[in-house]
Coordinates of C-alpha atoms in Angstrom, one line a residue:
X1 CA 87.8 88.1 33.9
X2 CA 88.1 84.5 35.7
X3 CA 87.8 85.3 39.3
X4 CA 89.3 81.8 40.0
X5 CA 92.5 83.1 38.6
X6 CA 94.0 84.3 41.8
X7 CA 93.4 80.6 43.3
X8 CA 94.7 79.2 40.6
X9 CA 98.1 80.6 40.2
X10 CA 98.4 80.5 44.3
X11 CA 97.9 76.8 44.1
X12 CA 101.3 76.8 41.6
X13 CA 102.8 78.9 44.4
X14 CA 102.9 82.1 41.8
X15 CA 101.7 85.1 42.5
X16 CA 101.2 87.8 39.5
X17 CA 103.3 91.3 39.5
X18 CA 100.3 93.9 39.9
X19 CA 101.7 97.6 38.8
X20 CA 100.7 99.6 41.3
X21 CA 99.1 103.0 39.4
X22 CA 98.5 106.4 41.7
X23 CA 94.7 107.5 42.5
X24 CA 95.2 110.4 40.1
X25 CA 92.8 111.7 37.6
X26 CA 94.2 112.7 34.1
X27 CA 91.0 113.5 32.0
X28 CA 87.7 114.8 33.1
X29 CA 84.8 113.9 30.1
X30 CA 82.5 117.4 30.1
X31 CA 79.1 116.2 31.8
X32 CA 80.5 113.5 33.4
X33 CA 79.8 112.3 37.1
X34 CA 83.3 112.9 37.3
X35 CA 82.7 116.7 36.6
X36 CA 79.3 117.0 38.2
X37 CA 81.2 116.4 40.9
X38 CA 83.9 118.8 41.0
X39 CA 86.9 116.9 39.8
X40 CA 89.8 118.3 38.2
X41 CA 93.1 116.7 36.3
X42 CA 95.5 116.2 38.6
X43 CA 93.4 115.2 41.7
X44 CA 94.6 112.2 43.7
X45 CA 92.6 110.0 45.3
X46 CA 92.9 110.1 49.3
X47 CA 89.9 108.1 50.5
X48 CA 86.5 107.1 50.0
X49 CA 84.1 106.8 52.6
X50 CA 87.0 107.3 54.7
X51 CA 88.5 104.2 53.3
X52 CA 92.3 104.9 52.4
X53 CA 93.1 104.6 48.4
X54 CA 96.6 104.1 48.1
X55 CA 96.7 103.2 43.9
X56 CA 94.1 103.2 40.5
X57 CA 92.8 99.1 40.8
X58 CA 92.0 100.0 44.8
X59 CA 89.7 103.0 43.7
X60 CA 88.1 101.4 40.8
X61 CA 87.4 98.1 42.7
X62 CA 86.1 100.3 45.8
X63 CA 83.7 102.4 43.4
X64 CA 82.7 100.0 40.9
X65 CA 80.7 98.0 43.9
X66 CA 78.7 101.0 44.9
X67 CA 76.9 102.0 41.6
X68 CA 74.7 105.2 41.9
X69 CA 75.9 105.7 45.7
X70 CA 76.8 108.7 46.6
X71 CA 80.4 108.1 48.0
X72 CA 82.6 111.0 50.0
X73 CA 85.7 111.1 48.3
X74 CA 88.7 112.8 49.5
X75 CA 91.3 114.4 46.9
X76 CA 94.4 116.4 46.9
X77 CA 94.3 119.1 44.7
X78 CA 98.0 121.2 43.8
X79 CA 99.3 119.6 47.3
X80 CA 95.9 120.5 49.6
X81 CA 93.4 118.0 50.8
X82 CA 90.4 118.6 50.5

């Protein structure tokens, strides 16, 4: 990915349609961090580190800088936060 990309379509004064995808998690791979750590289907994504995560990219973006950190993630499971 060209991280120069953004600037570049700025400077033509166009700025790229970016689907926004809900926090929620569909699969959960058996032995996974994922499932070491309690996830489920169906969680969404509140927060981590008490940072709000309001869509997929957010999350992945926030995560993806912190690898092997322990991070305190906030879900909603079936409507509860927890």
């Amino acid at each position: 990915q060209d991280d120069n990309a953004p600037d570049f379509l700025a400077n033509l004064d166009i700025t790229p349609f970016a689907l926004k995808v809900p926090p929620v998690v569909g699969e959960v791979m058996s032995g996974s961090p994922a499932a070491a750590a309690g996830f489920r289907p169906g969680d969404r994504v509140l927060s981590v580190d008490d940072t709000p995560v309001d869509d997929w990219t957010r999350l992945v973006k926030t995560v993806r800088h912190q690898p092997g950190a322990q991070l305190k993630i906030r879900i909603s499971r079936a409507g509860d936060a927890q």
